[in-house]
Coordinates of C-alpha atoms in Angstrom, one line a residue:
Chain A
M12 CA 146.1 101.3 99.6
S13 CA 142.4 100.6 100.1
A14 CA 142.1 99.0 96.7
S15 CA 144.4 96.2 97.9
F16 CA 143.0 95.8 101.4
W17 CA 141.8 92.3 100.5
S18 CA 144.5 90.0 99.1
A19 CA 142.1 87.2 98.5
E20 CA 138.4 86.6 98.2
V21 CA 136.9 86.5 101.7
A22 CA 133.8 84.7 100.5
E23 CA 136.0 81.7 99.5
L24 CA 138.4 81.8 102.5
L25 CA 135.6 81.9 105.1
R26 CA 133.3 79.5 103.5
V27 CA 132.7 76.3 105.5
G28 CA 130.6 73.3 105.1
P29 CA 130.4 69.6 106.1
G30 CA 133.6 68.6 107.8
V31 CA 134.2 72.0 109.3
R32 CA 136.5 71.9 112.3
L33 CA 136.0 75.0 114.4
R34 CA 139.0 74.2 116.5
E35 CA 141.2 74.6 113.5
I36 CA 139.9 78.1 112.8
D37 CA 141.9 80.7 114.8
P38 CA 139.6 83.5 116.2
D39 CA 142.6 85.8 116.2
S40 CA 143.3 85.3 112.5
T41 CA 142.5 87.8 109.7
P42 CA 142.1 85.7 106.5
G43 CA 142.5 87.6 103.3
T44 CA 144.2 90.7 104.6
G45 CA 147.5 91.7 106.3
A46 CA 146.0 95.0 107.4
D47 CA 145.7 96.4 110.9
R48 CA 142.9 98.0 112.8
K49 CA 143.3 101.4 111.5
Q50 CA 143.3 100.2 107.9
G51 CA 140.3 98.0 108.7
E52 CA 138.3 100.9 109.9
A53 CA 139.2 102.9 106.8
E54 CA 138.2 100.0 104.6
L55 CA 134.8 99.8 106.4
A56 CA 134.2 103.5 105.6
R57 CA 135.5 103.2 102.1
A58 CA 133.3 100.3 101.0
A59 CA 130.2 101.9 102.4
Q60 CA 129.4 103.7 99.2
E61 CA 129.4 100.6 97.0
L62 CA 127.4 98.7 99.6
R63 CA 124.7 101.5 99.6
E64 CA 124.6 101.8 95.9
L65 CA 124.1 98.0 95.5
Q66 CA 121.4 98.1 98.1
E67 CA 119.6 101.0 96.5
K68 CA 119.6 99.2 93.1
L69 CA 118.3 96.1 94.7
F70 CA 115.5 98.1 96.3
A71 CA 114.8 100.1 93.1
Q72 CA 114.5 97.1 90.8
S73 CA 111.9 95.5 93.2
R74 CA 109.6 98.4 92.3
S75 CA 109.5 97.0 88.8
G76 CA 108.7 93.5 89.8
A77 CA 112.2 91.9 90.6
R78 CA 111.8 89.4 93.5
D79 CA 115.5 89.2 94.5
R80 CA 116.3 89.9 98.2
L81 CA 119.0 88.9 100.7
L82 CA 118.7 87.4 104.1
V83 CA 121.8 87.6 106.4
V84 CA 121.7 85.3 109.5
L85 CA 124.1 86.3 112.3
Q86 CA 124.9 83.7 115.0
A87 CA 127.5 83.8 117.7
M88 CA 128.4 83.2 121.3
D89 CA 127.4 86.2 123.5
A90 CA 129.6 89.3 123.3
A91 CA 131.0 88.1 119.9
G92 CA 130.2 91.4 118.3
K93 CA 126.8 90.9 116.6
G94 CA 125.6 94.3 117.8
G95 CA 128.8 96.0 116.5
I96 CA 128.2 94.3 113.1
V97 CA 124.6 95.7 113.0
N98 CA 125.7 99.2 114.1
H99 CA 128.8 99.5 112.0
V100 CA 128.1 97.5 108.9
F101 CA 124.3 97.4 108.4
A102 CA 123.8 100.9 109.7
Q103 CA 125.5 102.0 106.5
L104 CA 122.4 100.9 104.6
E105 CA 119.4 103.0 103.8
P106 CA 116.6 102.3 106.4
Y107 CA 114.1 101.7 103.6
G108 CA 115.8 98.6 102.4
L109 CA 116.8 97.0 105.7
E110 CA 114.7 94.9 108.1
L111 CA 116.4 93.9 111.3
T112 CA 114.9 91.2 113.6
A113 CA 116.6 90.6 116.9
F114 CA 115.1 87.2 118.0
K115 CA 114.8 86.8 121.7
A116 CA 113.7 83.8 123.8
P117 CA 110.3 82.7 122.3
T118 CA 107.2 84.3 123.8
A119 CA 104.3 82.2 125.1
Q120 CA 102.5 82.8 121.7
E121 CA 105.5 81.8 119.7
R122 CA 105.9 78.6 121.7
E123 CA 102.4 77.6 120.7
H124 CA 103.6 77.3 117.1
D125 CA 106.3 75.5 115.2
F126 CA 109.7 77.0 115.8
L127 CA 109.8 78.4 112.2
W128 CA 106.5 80.2 112.6
R129 CA 108.0 83.5 113.9
V130 CA 110.8 83.3 111.4
E131 CA 108.6 82.9 108.3
S132 CA 106.9 86.3 109.0
R133 CA 110.3 88.0 109.1
V134 CA 111.6 86.8 105.8
P135 CA 112.4 89.9 103.8
G136 CA 110.2 90.9 100.8
P137 CA 111.5 91.8 97.3
G138 CA 114.3 94.4 97.3
V139 CA 114.9 94.2 101.0
I140 CA 117.9 93.0 103.0
G141 CA 116.7 91.1 106.0
L142 CA 119.1 90.8 108.9
F143 CA 118.6 88.2 111.7
D144 CA 120.4 88.9 115.0
R145 CA 120.0 85.3 116.3
S146 CA 117.6 83.2 114.3
H147 CA 116.0 79.7 113.9
Y148 CA 119.5 78.4 114.6
E149 CA 119.0 79.1 118.3
D150 CA 116.5 76.2 118.1
V151 CA 119.4 73.8 117.4
L152 CA 122.1 75.6 119.4
V153 CA 121.0 76.6 122.9
Q154 CA 118.1 74.3 122.7
R155 CA 120.4 71.4 122.0
V156 CA 123.1 72.3 124.4
R157 CA 120.8 73.0 127.3
G158 CA 118.4 70.2 126.5
L159 CA 115.4 72.5 126.0
A160 CA 113.9 70.2 123.4
P161 CA 114.1 66.4 123.2
P162 CA 116.8 64.9 120.9
Q163 CA 114.3 63.6 118.3
E164 CA 112.8 67.1 118.1
I165 CA 116.3 68.7 117.6
E166 CA 116.9 66.1 115.0
R167 CA 113.7 66.9 113.1
R168 CA 114.6 70.6 113.1
Y169 CA 117.8 70.2 111.0
G170 CA 115.7 68.8 108.2
A171 CA 112.9 71.4 108.7
I172 CA 115.5 74.2 108.5
A173 CA 117.0 72.8 105.3
E174 CA 113.6 72.5 103.6
F175 CA 112.6 76.0 104.8
E176 CA 115.7 77.6 103.5
R177 CA 115.5 75.8 100.1
R178 CA 111.9 76.9 99.7
I179 CA 112.5 80.6 100.3
A180 CA 115.7 80.4 98.1
E181 CA 113.5 79.1 95.3
D182 CA 111.3 82.2 95.8
G183 CA 114.3 84.6 95.3
V184 CA 115.8 84.9 98.7
R185 CA 119.6 84.7 98.8
I186 CA 120.8 83.5 102.2
L187 CA 124.1 84.1 103.9
K188 CA 124.7 82.4 107.3
I189 CA 127.5 83.9 109.3
M190 CA 129.0 82.6 112.6
L191 CA 131.2 85.1 114.4
H192 CA 133.9 83.1 116.0
I193 CA 135.5 84.3 119.2
S194 CA 137.7 82.5 121.8
P195 CA 136.4 82.0 125.3
E196 CA 139.4 84.1 126.6
E197 CA 138.2 87.0 124.4
Q198 CA 134.6 86.6 125.6
G199 CA 135.8 86.7 129.2
E200 CA 137.6 90.0 128.6
R201 CA 134.6 91.5 126.9
L202 CA 132.3 90.6 129.7
L203 CA 134.7 92.2 132.2
A204 CA 134.8 95.3 130.0
R205 CA 131.0 95.5 130.1
L206 CA 131.1 95.3 133.9
D207 CA 133.8 98.0 134.1
D208 CA 131.8 100.5 132.1
P209 CA 128.5 101.8 133.6
E210 CA 127.3 102.7 130.1
K211 CA 127.5 99.1 129.2
H212 CA 125.9 97.5 132.2
W213 CA 122.6 97.2 130.3
K214 CA 124.3 94.9 127.9
Y215 CA 125.4 92.5 130.6
N216 CA 123.5 89.4 131.2
A217 CA 124.5 87.2 134.2
G218 CA 123.2 84.2 132.4
D219 CA 126.0 84.6 129.8
V220 CA 128.5 83.5 132.4
D221 CA 126.7 80.2 133.0
E222 CA 126.8 79.4 129.3
R223 CA 130.6 79.8 129.2
A224 CA 130.8 76.4 131.0
F225 CA 129.3 74.8 127.9
W226 CA 131.7 76.2 125.4
A227 CA 132.8 72.9 123.9
E228 CA 129.1 71.8 123.6
Y229 CA 128.2 75.0 121.8
M230 CA 131.1 74.5 119.4
E231 CA 129.9 71.0 118.7
A232 CA 126.3 72.2 118.2
F233 CA 127.6 74.8 115.7
Q234 CA 129.5 72.2 113.8
I235 CA 126.6 69.9 113.6
A236 CA 124.2 72.8 112.5
I237 CA 126.7 73.8 109.8
E238 CA 127.1 70.1 108.7
R239 CA 123.3 69.6 108.5
T240 CA 122.2 72.9 106.9
D241 CA 124.9 74.0 104.6
A242 CA 123.8 74.3 101.0
P243 CA 124.9 76.2 97.9
H244 CA 121.8 78.4 98.1
A245 CA 122.3 78.9 101.9
P246 CA 126.0 78.8 102.6
W247 CA 127.7 79.1 106.0
F248 CA 130.7 81.4 106.7
V249 CA 132.8 81.4 109.9
V250 CA 134.3 84.8 110.5
P251 CA 137.2 85.0 113.0
A252 CA 136.0 87.7 115.4
N253 CA 138.5 88.4 118.1
A254 CA 139.5 91.4 116.1
K255 CA 136.4 93.5 115.8
W256 CA 137.7 95.6 112.9
Y257 CA 138.4 92.4 111.0
A258 CA 135.0 90.8 111.6
R259 CA 133.2 94.0 110.5
A260 CA 135.2 94.5 107.3
A261 CA 134.8 90.8 106.5
V262 CA 131.0 90.7 107.0
Q263 CA 130.7 93.9 104.9
R264 CA 132.8 92.2 102.2
L265 CA 130.7 89.1 102.3
V266 CA 127.5 91.2 101.8
V267 CA 129.1 93.3 99.0
T268 CA 130.3 90.1 97.2
E269 CA 126.9 88.5 97.4
L270 CA 125.1 91.7 96.2
R271 CA 127.6 92.0 93.3
R272 CA 126.8 88.4 92.3
M273 CA 123.1 89.3 92.4
S274 CA 124.0 92.3 90.1
P275 CA 120.9 94.4 90.8
D276 CA 120.4 97.3 88.3
W277 CA 118.3 100.4 87.9
P278 CA 115.0 99.4 86.4
E279 CA 113.9 100.8 83.1
A280 CA 111.2 103.5 83.1
D281 CA 107.8 101.9 82.5
F282 CA 106.6 105.3 81.1
D283 CA 107.5 107.5 78.2
V284 CA 110.1 109.9 79.6
A285 CA 109.7 112.7 77.0
E286 CA 105.9 112.6 77.3
Q287 CA 106.1 112.8 81.1
R288 CA 108.6 115.6 80.8
A289 CA 106.2 117.6 78.6
R290 CA 103.4 116.9 81.1
V291 CA 105.4 118.3 84.0
E292 CA 106.5 121.3 82.0
R293 CA 102.9 122.2 81.2
T294 CA 102.4 122.6 85.0
L295 CA 105.5 124.7 85.7
D296 CA 103.6 128.0 85.9
L297 CA 101.7 126.6 88.8
T298 CA 102.1 128.8 91.8
W299 CA 100.7 129.0 95.3
P300 CA 99.3 131.0 96.9
Chain B
M9 CA 131.3 127.8 114.2
S10 CA 129.1 124.7 114.6
A11 CA 128.2 125.6 118.1
S12 CA 126.3 128.6 116.8
F13 CA 124.7 127.1 113.8
W14 CA 121.3 127.6 115.3
S15 CA 120.6 131.2 116.5
A16 CA 117.2 130.3 117.9
E17 CA 115.2 127.3 119.0
V18 CA 113.9 125.5 115.9
A19 CA 111.3 123.6 118.0
E20 CA 109.7 127.0 118.8
L21 CA 110.1 128.7 115.5
L22 CA 108.6 125.9 113.5
R23 CA 105.8 125.0 115.9
V24 CA 102.4 125.6 114.4
G25 CA 98.8 125.1 115.6
P26 CA 95.3 126.2 115.2
G27 CA 95.3 129.3 112.9
V28 CA 98.3 128.3 111.0
R29 CA 98.5 130.0 107.6
L30 CA 100.7 127.9 105.3
R31 CA 100.7 130.7 102.7
E32 CA 102.6 132.8 105.2
I33 CA 105.4 130.3 105.6
D34 CA 108.0 130.7 102.9
P35 CA 109.3 127.3 101.7
D36 CA 112.6 129.0 100.8
S37 CA 113.2 130.4 104.3
T38 CA 115.6 128.9 106.8
P39 CA 114.3 129.9 110.3
G40 CA 116.8 129.8 113.1
T41 CA 120.0 129.9 111.0
G42 CA 121.8 132.2 108.7
A43 CA 124.0 129.3 107.5
D44 CA 124.4 128.0 103.9
R45 CA 124.3 124.6 102.4
K46 CA 127.8 123.6 103.2
Q47 CA 127.5 124.6 106.8
G48 CA 124.1 122.8 107.0
E49 CA 125.7 119.6 105.8
A50 CA 128.5 120.0 108.4
E51 CA 126.0 120.6 111.1
L52 CA 124.1 117.4 110.1
A53 CA 127.2 115.4 110.5
R54 CA 128.3 117.1 113.7
A55 CA 125.0 116.5 115.6
A56 CA 124.9 112.9 114.6
Q57 CA 126.9 111.8 117.7
E58 CA 124.5 113.4 120.2
L59 CA 121.5 112.1 118.3
R60 CA 122.9 108.5 118.5
E61 CA 123.9 108.7 122.1
L62 CA 120.4 110.0 123.1
Q63 CA 118.9 107.2 121.1
E64 CA 121.1 104.5 122.6
K65 CA 120.2 105.7 126.1
L66 CA 116.5 105.7 125.2
F67 CA 116.9 102.1 124.0
A68 CA 119.1 101.0 127.0
Q69 CA 116.7 102.3 129.6
S70 CA 113.8 100.4 128.1
R71 CA 115.7 97.2 129.0
S72 CA 115.1 98.2 132.6
G73 CA 111.4 98.8 132.2
A74 CA 111.2 102.5 131.0
R75 CA 108.3 102.8 128.6
D76 CA 109.3 106.1 126.8
R77 CA 109.5 106.1 123.1
L78 CA 109.2 108.5 120.2
L79 CA 107.0 108.5 117.1
V80 CA 107.9 110.8 114.3
V81 CA 105.3 111.4 111.6
L82 CA 106.5 112.7 108.2
Q83 CA 103.9 114.2 105.8
A84 CA 104.5 116.2 102.7
M85 CA 103.7 116.7 99.0
D86 CA 105.5 114.3 96.7
A87 CA 109.2 115.0 96.1
A88 CA 109.3 117.2 99.2
G89 CA 112.3 115.2 100.6
K90 CA 110.8 112.6 103.0
G91 CA 113.2 110.0 101.5
G92 CA 116.2 112.3 102.0
I93 CA 115.2 112.9 105.6
V94 CA 115.0 109.2 106.2
N95 CA 118.3 108.4 104.5
H96 CA 120.3 111.4 105.9
V97 CA 118.9 112.0 109.3
F98 CA 117.3 108.8 110.6
A99 CA 120.0 106.6 108.9
Q100 CA 122.3 108.1 111.6
L101 CA 120.5 106.0 114.2
E102 CA 121.3 102.5 115.3
P103 CA 119.1 100.0 113.4
Y104 CA 118.1 98.4 116.8
G105 CA 116.2 101.4 117.9
L106 CA 114.6 102.5 114.7
E107 CA 111.4 101.2 113.1
L108 CA 110.5 102.7 109.8
T109 CA 107.1 102.3 108.2
A110 CA 106.5 103.6 104.7
F111 CA 102.7 103.6 104.4
K112 CA 101.4 102.9 100.9
A113 CA 97.8 103.0 99.5
P114 CA 95.8 100.6 101.8
T115 CA 95.8 96.9 100.8
A116 CA 92.5 95.0 100.4
Q117 CA 93.0 93.6 103.9
E118 CA 93.7 97.0 105.4
R119 CA 90.6 98.5 103.8
E120 CA 88.5 95.8 105.6
H121 CA 89.5 97.5 108.9
D122 CA 89.2 101.0 110.4
F123 CA 91.8 103.3 109.0
L124 CA 93.8 103.3 112.2
W125 CA 94.1 99.4 112.3
R126 CA 97.3 99.3 110.3
V127 CA 98.7 102.2 112.2
E128 CA 98.1 100.7 115.7
S129 CA 100.4 97.7 114.9
R130 CA 103.2 100.0 113.9
V131 CA 103.3 102.2 117.1
P132 CA 106.9 101.8 118.4
G133 CA 107.5 99.8 121.6
P134 CA 109.5 101.0 124.6
G135 CA 112.9 102.5 123.7
V136 CA 112.2 102.6 120.0
I137 CA 112.0 105.5 117.7
G138 CA 109.1 104.9 115.2
L139 CA 109.2 106.8 111.9
F140 CA 106.2 107.0 109.7
D141 CA 106.8 108.0 106.1
R142 CA 103.2 109.0 105.4
S143 CA 100.7 107.9 108.0
H144 CA 97.1 108.0 109.2
Y145 CA 97.1 111.7 108.0
E146 CA 96.9 110.4 104.4
D147 CA 93.3 109.4 105.4
V148 CA 92.4 113.1 105.9
L149 CA 94.7 114.5 103.2
V150 CA 94.5 112.7 99.8
Q151 CA 91.3 111.1 100.9
R152 CA 89.7 114.4 101.5
V153 CA 91.1 116.2 98.5
R154 CA 90.2 113.4 96.1
G155 CA 86.9 112.6 97.7
L156 CA 88.0 109.0 98.5
A157 CA 85.8 108.9 101.6
P158 CA 82.5 110.8 102.2
P159 CA 82.7 114.1 104.1
Q160 CA 81.1 112.8 107.3
E161 CA 83.7 110.0 107.4
I162 CA 86.6 112.5 107.0
E163 CA 85.0 114.5 109.7
R164 CA 84.9 111.5 112.0
R165 CA 88.6 110.8 111.4
Y166 CA 89.9 114.0 112.9
G167 CA 88.4 113.1 116.2
A168 CA 89.5 109.5 115.9
I169 CA 93.1 110.6 115.3
A170 CA 93.1 113.0 118.2
E171 CA 91.8 110.3 120.5
F172 CA 94.3 107.7 119.2
E173 CA 97.2 110.0 119.6
R174 CA 96.2 111.0 123.2
R175 CA 95.8 107.4 124.1
I176 CA 99.3 106.3 123.0
A177 CA 100.8 109.5 124.4
E178 CA 99.3 108.5 127.8
D179 CA 101.1 105.1 127.4
G180 CA 104.5 106.9 127.0
V181 CA 104.7 107.7 123.3
R182 CA 106.1 111.2 122.5
I183 CA 104.8 112.3 119.1
L184 CA 106.3 114.7 116.6
K185 CA 104.3 115.5 113.5
I186 CA 106.3 117.2 110.8
M187 CA 105.1 118.7 107.5
L188 CA 107.8 119.3 104.9
H189 CA 106.7 122.4 103.1
I190 CA 107.9 123.0 99.5
S191 CA 106.6 125.3 96.8
P192 CA 104.9 124.0 93.7
E193 CA 107.7 125.5 91.6
E194 CA 110.3 123.5 93.6
Q195 CA 108.3 120.3 93.2
G196 CA 108.1 120.9 89.4
E197 CA 111.9 121.2 89.2
R198 CA 112.4 118.1 91.3
L199 CA 110.1 116.0 89.1
L200 CA 112.0 117.2 86.0
A201 CA 115.3 116.3 87.7
R202 CA 113.9 112.7 88.3
L203 CA 113.0 112.4 84.7
D204 CA 116.4 113.6 83.6
D205 CA 118.3 111.0 85.6
P206 CA 117.8 107.4 84.6
E207 CA 118.9 106.3 88.1
K208 CA 115.9 108.2 89.5
H209 CA 113.2 107.0 87.1
W210 CA 112.1 104.4 89.6
K211 CA 111.1 107.2 92.0
Y212 CA 108.9 108.9 89.4
N213 CA 105.2 108.4 89.6
A214 CA 103.1 109.8 86.7
G215 CA 100.2 110.3 89.2
D216 CA 102.2 112.9 91.1
V217 CA 101.7 115.3 88.2
D218 CA 97.9 114.9 88.4
E219 CA 98.0 115.9 92.1
R220 CA 99.8 119.2 91.3
A221 CA 96.5 120.6 90.0
F222 CA 95.1 120.2 93.5
W223 CA 97.9 122.1 95.3
A224 CA 95.6 124.7 97.0
E225 CA 93.2 121.9 98.1
Y226 CA 96.1 120.0 99.6
M227 CA 97.3 123.0 101.5
E228 CA 93.8 123.6 102.8
A229 CA 93.6 119.9 103.9
F230 CA 96.9 120.3 105.7
Q231 CA 95.7 123.4 107.5
I232 CA 92.5 121.7 108.6
A233 CA 94.4 118.6 109.8
I234 CA 96.8 120.7 111.8
E235 CA 93.9 122.7 113.3
R236 CA 92.0 119.6 114.3
T237 CA 94.8 117.4 115.6
D238 CA 97.4 119.6 117.1
A239 CA 97.9 119.0 120.8
P240 CA 100.7 119.6 123.4
H241 CA 101.4 115.9 123.5
A242 CA 101.3 115.6 119.7
P243 CA 102.6 118.9 118.3
W244 CA 102.8 119.9 114.6
F245 CA 105.8 121.5 113.0
V246 CA 106.0 123.0 109.5
V247 CA 109.6 122.7 108.1
P248 CA 110.4 124.9 105.1
A249 CA 111.9 122.4 102.7
N250 CA 112.9 124.0 99.4
A251 CA 116.4 123.9 100.7
K252 CA 117.1 120.2 101.4
W253 CA 120.1 120.9 103.7
Y254 CA 117.9 123.1 105.9
A255 CA 115.0 120.6 106.1
R256 CA 117.4 117.8 107.1
A257 CA 119.3 119.9 109.7
A258 CA 116.0 121.2 111.1
V259 CA 114.3 117.8 111.4
Q260 CA 117.5 116.4 113.1
R261 CA 117.3 119.3 115.5
L262 CA 113.6 118.7 116.3
V263 CA 114.4 115.1 117.1
V264 CA 117.4 116.0 119.3
T265 CA 115.5 118.7 121.1
E266 CA 112.6 116.2 121.9
L267 CA 115.0 113.5 123.0
R268 CA 116.8 115.9 125.3
R269 CA 113.5 116.8 126.8
M270 CA 112.8 113.1 127.4
S271 CA 116.3 113.0 129.0
P272 CA 116.9 109.2 128.8
D273 CA 119.7 107.9 130.9
W274 CA 121.8 104.7 131.2
P275 CA 119.9 102.4 133.5
E276 CA 121.4 101.3 136.8
A277 CA 122.7 97.7 137.0
D278 CA 120.1 95.4 138.4
F279 CA 122.9 93.1 139.6
D280 CA 125.9 93.3 142.0
V281 CA 128.7 94.4 139.7
A282 CA 131.6 93.2 142.0
E283 CA 129.9 89.8 142.5
Q284 CA 129.5 89.4 138.7
R285 CA 133.1 90.5 138.1
A286 CA 134.3 87.8 140.5
R287 CA 132.1 85.2 138.7
V288 CA 133.5 86.1 135.3
E289 CA 137.1 86.1 136.7
R290 CA 136.6 82.6 138.0
T291 CA 136.0 81.5 134.4
L292 CA 138.9 83.3 132.8
D293 CA 141.1 80.2 132.6
L294 CA 138.5 78.6 130.3
T295 CA 140.1 77.6 127.0
W296 CA 139.0 75.8 123.9
P297 CA 139.9 73.6 122.4

């Protein structure tokens, strides 16, 4: 039964923080549910309605001055399923209230500025759900692992990120940071699947294979990033992601749980409803031509 | 049967140009189909798959250098259903390939610049479908009707718009300009419906009632705008919109027809597939921890 798809609160089960040991989190596991793929896909469809209603309320109340908004940060190894999360979970939202940013390697102009410059301009405004596919965490993940910035600069960035996130949280931004956690075996299979399907060749990047050799270093970089930037106002979650259906349902649940906590509501009319009704009624005989 | 939902090509039936007489287009009509609401909603759901596949191809081929993209401009009187079009048609697309801009009254900064300044920065990049909810046409519609700019400035804008649209078309932007056409009677009913539902009060704007008195002037402004800016590379369509199901199915069909004409395709791999397959396979014994 859909009402009992979740046997426990995902937001508690998947919450990590200082001391997290990624090697102890099984990418094949499905915490909080004993369901299978078919049930997972049904749950994803079922919960869409609540997700959309919560989002519409969040957007609506911002028209009356509420400043609340949500920022979801997605980080993962390549082929871990970020695209699927965007296209199957966040595609359920109304376009008006969703702002997606897919961060790429920094442009020449972006490199002229501090690493948070391009991020600042993409923080969602009131009522909007901002979604980062990759983010400022790349600046302490790939940049650390591949030595693209000196150690003392990487070190500085952890503090800069923590301060940045605290500042925007104080302005009304709720932040969820999500790592999709796959195994290197699963990644290898997915890269092969991309190569075997001509319709997916455009998603294949030869450089991804090079990065596989640094798996342990990436996991260490993730652990350190979580350790240094986790906070009550900007929590980290690790979502086992070898099963796509689980990762999608779990991320959807994390967002729904957070939106429920924000408890957005329809704003009250800032006009006299009866008076406006009378005004409209006086124009009802208007015809054209 | 869904295959025969459309009895004629909507893109031809709804195409207008110089000489358009809006008073001769019945907002209650449903050109190209004899279907009813239930069938219209089924068609909307049925065609979603083709729409999404066309969009994904458009996006994919841009990764290999194709510059094609689509800009859809939505204009209408208030409560004509722009929001519903966004939430029921364009919400079917993948968030990666959709950029929605809801233009509001110009900000102080925007007013410091030419009226096309804020529009230029929102033209979609390669592979993307840009969607304008209102647009630069407000600058020759409400601004003309309410005298917000002097006549010679309004006059200048028609030419500026035509040049702007031709320029971006030459750079690979296909442009569809759509007017949702409702009757003043239908608008009156919809405004009352908003007032009768507390969940819709946030969508009600008392100013909309004032504009109703200028219906004939707005229709004249629309006709002149169509007359002055219609072009083969930037065609205008008038969609009868008293029936929401029809307007949604028709706009979806206009977009699908245009995307078919652009005939995007999966890009060819720019790497040696067999060689990459071998590379990945050599890493398949990678495990962690």
